[in-house]
Coordinates of C-alpha atoms in Angstrom, one line a residue:
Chain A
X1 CA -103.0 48.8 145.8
X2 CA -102.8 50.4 149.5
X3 CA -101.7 53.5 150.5
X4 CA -98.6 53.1 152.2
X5 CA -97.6 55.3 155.0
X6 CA -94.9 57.9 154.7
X7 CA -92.5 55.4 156.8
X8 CA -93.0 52.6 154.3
X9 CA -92.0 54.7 151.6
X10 CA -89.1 55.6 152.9
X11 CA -88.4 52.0 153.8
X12 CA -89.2 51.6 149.9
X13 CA -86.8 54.5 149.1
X14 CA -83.8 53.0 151.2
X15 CA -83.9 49.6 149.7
X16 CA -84.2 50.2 146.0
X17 CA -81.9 53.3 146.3
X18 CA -78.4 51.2 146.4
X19 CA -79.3 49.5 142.5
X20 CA -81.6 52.5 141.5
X21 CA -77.9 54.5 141.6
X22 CA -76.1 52.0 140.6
X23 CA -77.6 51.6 137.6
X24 CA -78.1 55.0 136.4
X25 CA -74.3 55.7 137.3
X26 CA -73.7 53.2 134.8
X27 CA -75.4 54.9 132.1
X28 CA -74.5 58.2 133.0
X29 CA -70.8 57.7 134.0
X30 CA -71.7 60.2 137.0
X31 CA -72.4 59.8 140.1
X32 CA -73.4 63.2 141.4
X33 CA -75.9 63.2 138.7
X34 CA -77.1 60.0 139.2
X35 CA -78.2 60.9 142.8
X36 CA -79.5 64.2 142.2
X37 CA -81.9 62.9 139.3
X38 CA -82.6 59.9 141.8
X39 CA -83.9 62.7 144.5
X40 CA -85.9 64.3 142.1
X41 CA -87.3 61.1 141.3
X42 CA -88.0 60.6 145.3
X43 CA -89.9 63.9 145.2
X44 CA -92.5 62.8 142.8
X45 CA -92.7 59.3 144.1
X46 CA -93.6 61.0 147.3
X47 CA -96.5 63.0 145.9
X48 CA -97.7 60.1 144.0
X49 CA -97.0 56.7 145.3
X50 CA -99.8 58.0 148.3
X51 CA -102.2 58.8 146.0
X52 CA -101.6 56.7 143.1
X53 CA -100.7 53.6 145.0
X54 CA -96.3 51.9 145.0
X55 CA -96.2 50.6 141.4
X56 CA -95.9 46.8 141.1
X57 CA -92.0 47.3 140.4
X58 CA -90.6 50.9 142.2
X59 CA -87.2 50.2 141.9
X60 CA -87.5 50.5 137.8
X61 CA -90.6 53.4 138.2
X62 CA -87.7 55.4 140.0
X63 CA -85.3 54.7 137.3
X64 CA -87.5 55.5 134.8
X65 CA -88.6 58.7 135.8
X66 CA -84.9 59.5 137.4
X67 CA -83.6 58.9 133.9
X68 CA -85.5 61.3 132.1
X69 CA -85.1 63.9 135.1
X70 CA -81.5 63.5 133.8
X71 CA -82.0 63.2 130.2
X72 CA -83.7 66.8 131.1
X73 CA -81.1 68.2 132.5
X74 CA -78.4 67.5 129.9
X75 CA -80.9 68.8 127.3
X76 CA -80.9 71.8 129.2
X77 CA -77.2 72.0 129.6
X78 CA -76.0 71.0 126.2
X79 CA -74.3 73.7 125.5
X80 CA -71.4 72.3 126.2
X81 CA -70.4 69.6 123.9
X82 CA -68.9 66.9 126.5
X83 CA -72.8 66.9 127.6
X84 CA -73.8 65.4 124.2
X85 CA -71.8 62.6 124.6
X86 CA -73.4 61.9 127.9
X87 CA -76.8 62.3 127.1
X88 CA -75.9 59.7 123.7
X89 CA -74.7 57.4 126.6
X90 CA -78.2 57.2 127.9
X91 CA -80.4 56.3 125.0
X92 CA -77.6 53.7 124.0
X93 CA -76.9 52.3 126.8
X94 CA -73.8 49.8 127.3
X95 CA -75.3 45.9 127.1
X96 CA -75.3 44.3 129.8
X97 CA -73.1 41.6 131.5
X98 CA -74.5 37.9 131.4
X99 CA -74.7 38.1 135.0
X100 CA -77.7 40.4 134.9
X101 CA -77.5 44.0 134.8
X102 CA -78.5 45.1 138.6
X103 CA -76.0 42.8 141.1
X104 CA -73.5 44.0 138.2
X105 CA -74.0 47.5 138.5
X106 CA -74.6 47.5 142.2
X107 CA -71.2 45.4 142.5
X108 CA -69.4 47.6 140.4
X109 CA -70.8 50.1 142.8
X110 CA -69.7 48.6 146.2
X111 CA -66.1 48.3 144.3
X112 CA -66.6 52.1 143.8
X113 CA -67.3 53.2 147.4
X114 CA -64.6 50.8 148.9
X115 CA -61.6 52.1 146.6
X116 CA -58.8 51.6 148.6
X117 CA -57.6 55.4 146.9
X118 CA -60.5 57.0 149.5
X119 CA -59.7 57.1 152.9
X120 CA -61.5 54.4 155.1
X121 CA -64.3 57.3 156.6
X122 CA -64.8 58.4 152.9
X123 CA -65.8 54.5 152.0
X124 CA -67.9 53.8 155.3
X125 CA -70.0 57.2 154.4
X126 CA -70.3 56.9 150.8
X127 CA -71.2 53.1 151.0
X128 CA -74.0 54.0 153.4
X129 CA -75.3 56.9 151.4
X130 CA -75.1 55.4 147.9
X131 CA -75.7 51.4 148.7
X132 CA -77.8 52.3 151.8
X133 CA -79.8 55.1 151.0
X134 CA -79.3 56.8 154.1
X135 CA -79.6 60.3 154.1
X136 CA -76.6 62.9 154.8
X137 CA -78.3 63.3 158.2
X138 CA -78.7 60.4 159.6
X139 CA -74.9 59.3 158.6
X140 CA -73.6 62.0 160.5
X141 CA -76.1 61.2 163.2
X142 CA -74.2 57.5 163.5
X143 CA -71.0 58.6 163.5
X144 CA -71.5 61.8 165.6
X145 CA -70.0 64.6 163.4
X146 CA -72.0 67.7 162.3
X147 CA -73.7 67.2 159.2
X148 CA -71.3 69.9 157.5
X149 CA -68.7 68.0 157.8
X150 CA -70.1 64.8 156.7
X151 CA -71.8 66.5 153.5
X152 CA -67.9 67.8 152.7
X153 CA -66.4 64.2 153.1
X154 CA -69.1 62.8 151.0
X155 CA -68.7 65.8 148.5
X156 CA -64.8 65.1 149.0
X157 CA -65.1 61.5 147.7
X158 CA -67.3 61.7 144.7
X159 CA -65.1 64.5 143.6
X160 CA -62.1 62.8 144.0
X161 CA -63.9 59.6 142.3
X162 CA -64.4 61.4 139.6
X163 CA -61.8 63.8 138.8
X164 CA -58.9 61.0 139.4
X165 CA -61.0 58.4 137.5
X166 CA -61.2 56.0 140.0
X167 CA -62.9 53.5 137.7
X168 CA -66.9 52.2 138.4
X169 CA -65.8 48.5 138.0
X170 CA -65.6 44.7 139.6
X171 CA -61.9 44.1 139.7
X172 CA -60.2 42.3 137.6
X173 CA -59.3 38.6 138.8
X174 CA -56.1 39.2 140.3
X175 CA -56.9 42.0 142.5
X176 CA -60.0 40.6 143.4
X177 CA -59.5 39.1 146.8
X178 CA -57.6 42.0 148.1
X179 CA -60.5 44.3 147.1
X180 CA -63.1 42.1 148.3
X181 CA -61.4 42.3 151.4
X182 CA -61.6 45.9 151.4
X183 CA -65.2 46.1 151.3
X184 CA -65.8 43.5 153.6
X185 CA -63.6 45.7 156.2
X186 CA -66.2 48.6 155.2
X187 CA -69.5 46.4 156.3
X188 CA -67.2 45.1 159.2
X189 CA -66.8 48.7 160.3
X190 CA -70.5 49.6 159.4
X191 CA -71.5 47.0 162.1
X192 CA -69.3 47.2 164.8
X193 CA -70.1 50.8 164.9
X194 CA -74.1 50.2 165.3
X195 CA -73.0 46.9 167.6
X196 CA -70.5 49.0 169.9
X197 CA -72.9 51.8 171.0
X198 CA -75.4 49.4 171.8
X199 CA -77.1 52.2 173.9
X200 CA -80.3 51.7 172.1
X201 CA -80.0 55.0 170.2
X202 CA -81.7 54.3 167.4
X203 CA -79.7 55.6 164.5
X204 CA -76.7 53.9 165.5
X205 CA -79.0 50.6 166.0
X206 CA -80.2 51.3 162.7
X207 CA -76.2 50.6 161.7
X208 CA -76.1 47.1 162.5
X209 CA -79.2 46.1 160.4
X210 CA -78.1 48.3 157.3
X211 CA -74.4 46.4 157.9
X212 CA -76.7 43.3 157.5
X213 CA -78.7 44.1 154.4
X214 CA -75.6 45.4 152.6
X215 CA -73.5 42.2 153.7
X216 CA -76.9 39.8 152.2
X217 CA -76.6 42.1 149.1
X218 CA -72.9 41.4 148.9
X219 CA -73.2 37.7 149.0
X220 CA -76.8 37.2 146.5
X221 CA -74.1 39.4 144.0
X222 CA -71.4 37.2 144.9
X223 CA -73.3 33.9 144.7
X224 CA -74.8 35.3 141.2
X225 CA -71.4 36.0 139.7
X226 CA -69.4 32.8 138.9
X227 CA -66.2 34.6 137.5
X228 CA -65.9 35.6 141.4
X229 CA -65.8 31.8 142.2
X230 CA -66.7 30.8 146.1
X231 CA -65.7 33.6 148.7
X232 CA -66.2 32.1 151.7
X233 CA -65.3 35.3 153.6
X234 CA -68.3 36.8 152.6
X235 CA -70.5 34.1 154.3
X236 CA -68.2 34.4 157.4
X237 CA -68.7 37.9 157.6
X238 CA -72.2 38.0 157.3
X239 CA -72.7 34.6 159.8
X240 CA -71.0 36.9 162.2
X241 CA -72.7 39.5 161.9
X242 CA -76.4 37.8 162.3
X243 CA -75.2 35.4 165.2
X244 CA -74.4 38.7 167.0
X245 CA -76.9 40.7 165.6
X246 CA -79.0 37.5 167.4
X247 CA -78.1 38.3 170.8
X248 CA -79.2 41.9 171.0
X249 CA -82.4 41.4 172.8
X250 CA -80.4 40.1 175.7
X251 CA -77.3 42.2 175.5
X252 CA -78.9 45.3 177.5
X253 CA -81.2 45.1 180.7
X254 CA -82.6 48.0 182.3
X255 CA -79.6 50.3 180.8
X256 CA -76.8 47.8 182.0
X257 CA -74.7 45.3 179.3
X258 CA -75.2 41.8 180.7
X259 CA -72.0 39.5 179.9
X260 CA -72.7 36.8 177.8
X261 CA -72.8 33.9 180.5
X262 CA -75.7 35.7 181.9
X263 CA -77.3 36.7 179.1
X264 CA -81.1 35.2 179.1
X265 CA -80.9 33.0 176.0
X266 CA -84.6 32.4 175.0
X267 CA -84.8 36.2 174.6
X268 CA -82.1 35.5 171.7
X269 CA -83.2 35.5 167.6
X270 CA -83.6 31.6 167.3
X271 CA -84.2 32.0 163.6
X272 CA -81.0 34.7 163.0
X273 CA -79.5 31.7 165.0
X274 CA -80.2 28.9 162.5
X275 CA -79.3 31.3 159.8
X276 CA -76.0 32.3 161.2
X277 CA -74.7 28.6 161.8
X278 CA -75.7 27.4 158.4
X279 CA -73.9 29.5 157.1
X280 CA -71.0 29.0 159.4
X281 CA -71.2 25.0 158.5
X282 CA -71.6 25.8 154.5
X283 CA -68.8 28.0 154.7
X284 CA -65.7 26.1 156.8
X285 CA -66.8 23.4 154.6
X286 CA -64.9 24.9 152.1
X287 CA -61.6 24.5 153.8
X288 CA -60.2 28.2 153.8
X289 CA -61.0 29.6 156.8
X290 CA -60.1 33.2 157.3
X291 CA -60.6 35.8 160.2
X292 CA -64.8 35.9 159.8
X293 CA -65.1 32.6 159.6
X294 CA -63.6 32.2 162.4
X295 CA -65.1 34.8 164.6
X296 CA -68.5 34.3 163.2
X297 CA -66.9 29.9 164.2
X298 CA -66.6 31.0 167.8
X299 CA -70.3 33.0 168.0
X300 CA -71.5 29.7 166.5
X301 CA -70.1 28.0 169.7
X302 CA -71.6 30.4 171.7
X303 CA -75.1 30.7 170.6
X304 CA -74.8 26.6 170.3
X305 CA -75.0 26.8 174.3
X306 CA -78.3 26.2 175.7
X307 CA -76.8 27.6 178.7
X308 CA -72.9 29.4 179.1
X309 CA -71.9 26.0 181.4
X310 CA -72.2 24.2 178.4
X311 CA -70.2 25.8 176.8
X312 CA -67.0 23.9 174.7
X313 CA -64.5 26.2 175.4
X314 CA -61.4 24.0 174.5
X315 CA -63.4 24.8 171.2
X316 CA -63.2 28.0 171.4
X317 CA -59.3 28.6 172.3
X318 CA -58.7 26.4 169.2
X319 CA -61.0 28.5 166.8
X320 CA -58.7 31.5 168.6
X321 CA -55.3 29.8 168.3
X322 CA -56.3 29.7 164.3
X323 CA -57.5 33.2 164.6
X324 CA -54.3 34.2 166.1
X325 CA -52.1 32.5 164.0
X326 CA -53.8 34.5 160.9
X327 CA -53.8 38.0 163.0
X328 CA -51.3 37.8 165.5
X329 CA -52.4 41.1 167.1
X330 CA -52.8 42.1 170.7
X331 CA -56.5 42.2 171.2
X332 CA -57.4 38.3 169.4
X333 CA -54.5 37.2 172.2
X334 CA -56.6 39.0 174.6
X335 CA -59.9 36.9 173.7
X336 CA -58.2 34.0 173.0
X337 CA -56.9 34.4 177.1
X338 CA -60.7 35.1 177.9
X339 CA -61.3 31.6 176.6
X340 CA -58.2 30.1 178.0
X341 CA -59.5 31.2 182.1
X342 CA -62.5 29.0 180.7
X343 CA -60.1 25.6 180.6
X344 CA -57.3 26.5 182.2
X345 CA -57.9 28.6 184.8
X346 CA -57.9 32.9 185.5
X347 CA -54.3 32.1 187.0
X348 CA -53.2 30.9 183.9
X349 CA -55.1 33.3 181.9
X350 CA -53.8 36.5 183.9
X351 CA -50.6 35.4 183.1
X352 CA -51.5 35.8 179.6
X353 CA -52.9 39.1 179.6
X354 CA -50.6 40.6 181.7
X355 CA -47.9 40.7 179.1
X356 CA -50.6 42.3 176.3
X357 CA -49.4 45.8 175.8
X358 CA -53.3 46.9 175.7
X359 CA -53.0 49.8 178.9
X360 CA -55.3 52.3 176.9
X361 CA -57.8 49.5 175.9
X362 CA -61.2 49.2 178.1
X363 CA -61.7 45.7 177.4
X364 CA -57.8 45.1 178.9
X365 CA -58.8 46.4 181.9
X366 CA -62.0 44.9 182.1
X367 CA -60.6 41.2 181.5
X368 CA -57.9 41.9 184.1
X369 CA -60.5 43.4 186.2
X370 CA -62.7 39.8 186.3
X371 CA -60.1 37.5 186.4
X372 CA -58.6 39.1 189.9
X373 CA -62.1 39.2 191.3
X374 CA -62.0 35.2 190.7
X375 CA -58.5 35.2 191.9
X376 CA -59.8 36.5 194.8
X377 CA -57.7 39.8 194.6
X378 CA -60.7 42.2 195.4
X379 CA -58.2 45.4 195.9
X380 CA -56.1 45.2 192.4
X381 CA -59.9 43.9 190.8
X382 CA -61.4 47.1 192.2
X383 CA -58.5 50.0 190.7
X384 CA -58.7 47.4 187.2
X385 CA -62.9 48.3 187.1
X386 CA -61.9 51.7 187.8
X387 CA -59.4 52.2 185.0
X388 CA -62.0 50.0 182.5
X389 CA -64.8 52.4 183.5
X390 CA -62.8 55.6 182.4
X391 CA -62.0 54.2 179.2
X392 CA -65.4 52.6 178.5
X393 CA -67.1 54.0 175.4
X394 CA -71.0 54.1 176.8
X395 CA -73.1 53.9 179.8
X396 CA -74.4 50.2 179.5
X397 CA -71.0 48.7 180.0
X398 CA -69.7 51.7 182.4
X399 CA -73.2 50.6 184.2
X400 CA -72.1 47.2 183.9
X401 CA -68.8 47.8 185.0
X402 CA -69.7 49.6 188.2
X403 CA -72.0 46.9 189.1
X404 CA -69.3 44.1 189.1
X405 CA -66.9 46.5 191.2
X406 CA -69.4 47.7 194.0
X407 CA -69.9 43.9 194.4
X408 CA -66.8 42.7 195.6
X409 CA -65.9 41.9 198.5
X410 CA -63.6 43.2 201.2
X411 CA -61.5 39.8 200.5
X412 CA -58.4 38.6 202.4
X413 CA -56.2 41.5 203.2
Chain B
X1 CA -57.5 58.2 128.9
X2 CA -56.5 60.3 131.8
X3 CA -53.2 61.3 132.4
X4 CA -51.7 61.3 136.2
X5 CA -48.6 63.0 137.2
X6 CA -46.4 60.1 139.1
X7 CA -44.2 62.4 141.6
X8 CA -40.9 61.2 144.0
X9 CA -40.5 63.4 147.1
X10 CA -37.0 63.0 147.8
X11 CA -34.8 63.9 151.1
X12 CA -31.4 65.5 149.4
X13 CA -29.3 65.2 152.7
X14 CA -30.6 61.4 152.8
X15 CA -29.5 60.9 149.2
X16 CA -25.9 61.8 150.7
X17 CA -26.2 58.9 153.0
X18 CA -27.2 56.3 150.6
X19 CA -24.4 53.8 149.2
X20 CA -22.8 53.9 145.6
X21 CA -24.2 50.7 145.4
X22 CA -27.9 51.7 146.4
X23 CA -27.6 54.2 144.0
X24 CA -26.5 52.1 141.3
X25 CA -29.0 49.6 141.9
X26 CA -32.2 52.4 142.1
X27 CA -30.8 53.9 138.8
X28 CA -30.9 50.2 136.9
X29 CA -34.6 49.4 138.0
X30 CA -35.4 52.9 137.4
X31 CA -33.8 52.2 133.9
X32 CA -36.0 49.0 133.5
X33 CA -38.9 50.2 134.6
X34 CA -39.0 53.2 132.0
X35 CA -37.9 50.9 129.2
X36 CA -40.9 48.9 130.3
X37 CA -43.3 51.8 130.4
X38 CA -41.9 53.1 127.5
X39 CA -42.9 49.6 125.4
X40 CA -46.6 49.4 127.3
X41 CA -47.7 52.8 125.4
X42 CA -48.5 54.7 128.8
X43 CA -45.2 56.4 128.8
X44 CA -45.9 60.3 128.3
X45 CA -42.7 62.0 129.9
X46 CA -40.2 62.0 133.3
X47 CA -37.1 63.0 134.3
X48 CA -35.2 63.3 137.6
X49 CA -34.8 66.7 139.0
X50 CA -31.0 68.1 140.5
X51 CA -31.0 69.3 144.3
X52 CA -33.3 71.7 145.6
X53 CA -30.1 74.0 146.3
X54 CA -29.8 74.5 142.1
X55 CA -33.6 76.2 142.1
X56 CA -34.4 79.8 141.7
X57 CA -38.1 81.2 142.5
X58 CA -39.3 83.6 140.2
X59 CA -42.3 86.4 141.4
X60 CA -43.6 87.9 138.2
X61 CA -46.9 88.9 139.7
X62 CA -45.9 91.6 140.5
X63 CA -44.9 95.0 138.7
X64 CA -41.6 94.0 138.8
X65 CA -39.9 90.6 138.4
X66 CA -38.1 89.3 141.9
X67 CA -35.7 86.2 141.6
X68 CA -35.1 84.3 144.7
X69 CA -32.4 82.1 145.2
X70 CA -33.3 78.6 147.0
X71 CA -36.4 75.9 146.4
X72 CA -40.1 77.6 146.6
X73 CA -40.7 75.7 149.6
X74 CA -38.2 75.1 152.6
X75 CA -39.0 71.1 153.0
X76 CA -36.7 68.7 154.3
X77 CA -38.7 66.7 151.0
X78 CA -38.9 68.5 147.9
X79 CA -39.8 66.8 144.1
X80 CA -36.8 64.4 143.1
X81 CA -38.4 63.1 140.1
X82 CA -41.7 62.7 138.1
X83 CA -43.4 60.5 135.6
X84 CA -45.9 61.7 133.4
X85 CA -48.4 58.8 132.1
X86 CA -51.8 58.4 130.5
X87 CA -53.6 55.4 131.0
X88 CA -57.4 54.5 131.0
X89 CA -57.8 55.0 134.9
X90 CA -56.7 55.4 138.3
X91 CA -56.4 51.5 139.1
X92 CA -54.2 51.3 136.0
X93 CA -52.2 54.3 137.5
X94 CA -52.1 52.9 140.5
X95 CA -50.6 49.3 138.6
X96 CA -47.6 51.7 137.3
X97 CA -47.2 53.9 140.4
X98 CA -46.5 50.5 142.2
X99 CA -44.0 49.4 139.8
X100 CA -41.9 53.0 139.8
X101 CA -42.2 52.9 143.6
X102 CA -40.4 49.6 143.8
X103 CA -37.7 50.7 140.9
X104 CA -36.7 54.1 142.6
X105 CA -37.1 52.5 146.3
X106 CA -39.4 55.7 147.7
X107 CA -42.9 56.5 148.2
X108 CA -44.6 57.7 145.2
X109 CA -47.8 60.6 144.4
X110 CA -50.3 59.9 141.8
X111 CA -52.1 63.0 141.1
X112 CA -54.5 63.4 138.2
X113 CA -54.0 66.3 135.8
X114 CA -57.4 68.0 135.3
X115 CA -59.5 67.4 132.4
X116 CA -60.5 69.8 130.0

């Protein structure tokens, strides 16, 4: 065996930490526990693993050795008799489900961290610490708060997991879909966040890809777990994700977005690609499209260009007039609109947009913005970049942004 | 088991506003509903609380006992009403809380009581 470097074993570290927690929260019905006997674990993996070589099978070495780190620690603190039953709990463990004992616990874990009882910041963070195994640093790092405050939110949830017994289960049948939906909103959020900054700092980069491993975990325990039935929401999701997730390598040049239409497309992920509309195919087979089918549908469109003029837009307004018809809310309109300039014309599309009450949303602007400059209405185009530009979130699309309005013309006047 | 204190914050001068008929109609579903909890086995206690102006604040901390007439807290929304339940956990709480919000027609808190 080969001595990895410190940087693989924390790539080791992050991907078994989601079911090494999961499983000992199972058996010892806490999660604070579970993690801290997990970290001690981490600390003698890191002294040893370099020396002694990663064991065939880390994820069950760290459980192992976290286990009896625990066991340890409620020998030490038996005193207090609540602690016996605990410590029983370990050597006589609950059996296991017949859908094998790791996608349970990790799924009972996702349920966990996505309670609709903690507030939506509480389930983004303690998804990404707990499934993710990303440390308390690097979360606040994403999301741009002190670390302080992030370590209290964490701290915040598990406590209020465990004191008002929010319960470390799949749902039953009936509430499944809702609560599926929940979590799905969680990885949705995970994502955009990483996808949105798109400013090539690295931590919030390191978002989208964690977004993509948790939503492939989410489907293999989905796909393993026949009382959950088909879901094709979870494909959808996930198809979107990697069909945008493709296009990153020609999203930023040179510290400026580049629009989609002029996007160089052999710099996109041909294989993500493939994957992505697979996916997208095997899923709207199924009949019951829903909101990420249908966005990850229109990406599919998209990346099914060789080049933007080939695009089938009339496609694309049609995948959005579905889309709409399921969210009716101001910014799907919007898009659909950016589709509709596509077959009908910006006239037509201005028309649209103009009535969206969207004044304190960048991307408003920004669409009203290009559609005057092909109207050829350089003047009103011009004070629309300005007022996309002061609400735009980072520098590529200000950059972007800038660039499109110190190119236009004088025009008629 | 954990048991979760189901609480209705209510807006007295509202309660003035609302119809005999409203009334009538919270008070049968509240009725049902506690008929029903009573029957599942969750039901540990509740009761519906008179206005805020019938309180008195006592202040015993001190060396010498002070009354104060009036609710502790000057809310427009003080506590109207209260289950008490015990069920196995908070999505079963949350099942119930649904079902009392419906009968009494407000918004409902479910707080655990601490453990032991």
């Amino acid at each position: 065996m080969s001595t990895p470097a410190p940087a693989g074993l924390a790539a080791v570290f992050r991907a078994e930490h989601g079911r090494v927690v999961a499983g000992l929260a199972r058996r010892l019905g806490d999660l604070d526990l579970a993690e801290d006997a997990l970290g001690e674990a981490l600390v003698v993996a890191a002294e040893r693993w370099p020396v002694d070589g990663v064991p065939p099978n880390p994820g069950a070495w760290l459980t192992t050795v976290a286990r009896n780190k625990a066991l340890d620690r409620l020998r030490r603190e038996q005193r207090r008799e609540h602690k016996h039953a605990e410590a029983h709990m370990i050597t006589d463990p609950t059996p296991h489900e017949p859908t094998g004992p790791v996608e349970d616990d990790r799924l009972r874990l996702v349920f966990t961290c996505c309670h609709p009882a903690l507030g939506p910041e509480a389930r983004v963070a303690l998804t990404l610490r707990l499934l993710g195994g990303l440390t308390v640093p690097e979360i606040a790092a994403a999301y741009l708060v002190p670390e302080t405050t992030m370590a209290q939110r964490l701290t915040r949830a598990k406590q209020k997991i465990a004191r008002a017994g929010i319960p470390y289960r799949v749902p039953a049948a009936a509430d499944l879909a809702e609560r599926l939906d929940g979590v799905l909103a969680v990885l949705y959020l995970v994502f955009n966040e990483g996808y949105l900054s798109h400013a090539g700092q690295a931590v919030r980069d390191d978002l989208t890809g964690e977004a993509v491993r948790l939503a492939r975990q989410l489907r293999e325990m989905v796909r393993r777990t026949p009382s959950l039935g088909t879901q094709p929401e979870v494909d959808g999701l996930l198809a979107l994700m990697l069909l945008t997730e493709a296009r990153r390598p020609a999203r930023v040049a040179e510290g400026r977005l580049v629009p989609l239409a002029e996007q160089d497309r052999t710099r996109w992920d041909a294989a993500l690609v493939d994957e992505g509309h697979r996916l997208v195919r095997g899923c709207l087979a199924l009949g019951r499209p829903g909101p990420y089918q249908l966005q990850a549908a229109v990406n599919a469109v998209h990346t099914d260009a060789l080049d933007a003029s080939m695009t089938d837009w009339s496609q694309v307004v049609q995948l959005y007039d579905q889309l709409l018809a399921l969210r009716p809310t101001p910014v799907v309109a919007l898009n659909r609109a950016v589709a509709v300039a596509e077959v009908d014309g910006p006239e037509v599309a201005l028309g649209v947009v103009d009535r969206l009450p969207l004044e304190r949303y960048h991307a408003w602007h920004a669409t009203r913005a290009d559609l005057l400059r092909r109207l050829g209405r350089p003047q009103e185009a011009r004070a629309a970049y300005d007022a996309a530009i002061g609400l735009a979130g980072n520098d590529a699309e200000r950059a972007f942004l800038a660039g499109r309005r110190d190119g236009l013309g004088r025009g008629p006047t | 088991m954990t048991q979760y204190l189901l609480s209705v914050h209510t807006d007295f001068d509202d309660v003035a506003g609302t119809t005999e008929a409203e009334m009538q109609q919270a008070y049968a579903q509240v009725d049902a509903f506690n008929t029903e909890l009573q029957a599942s086995g969750s039901w540990v206690f509740a009761g519906g609380l008179t206005p805020p102006a019938d309180a008195t604040v006592v202040d015993a901390a001190g060396p010498e006992a002070v009354l104060t007439d009036g609710p502790y807290a000057e809310t427009k929304e003080v506590l109207g009403g209260f289950w008490i339940i015990d069920v196995a956990d908070l999505d079963a709480a949350l099942d119930v809380a649904k079902k009392a919000s419906a009968a009494c027609m407000g918004k409902v808190e479910v707080r655990p009581f601490q453990g032991e």
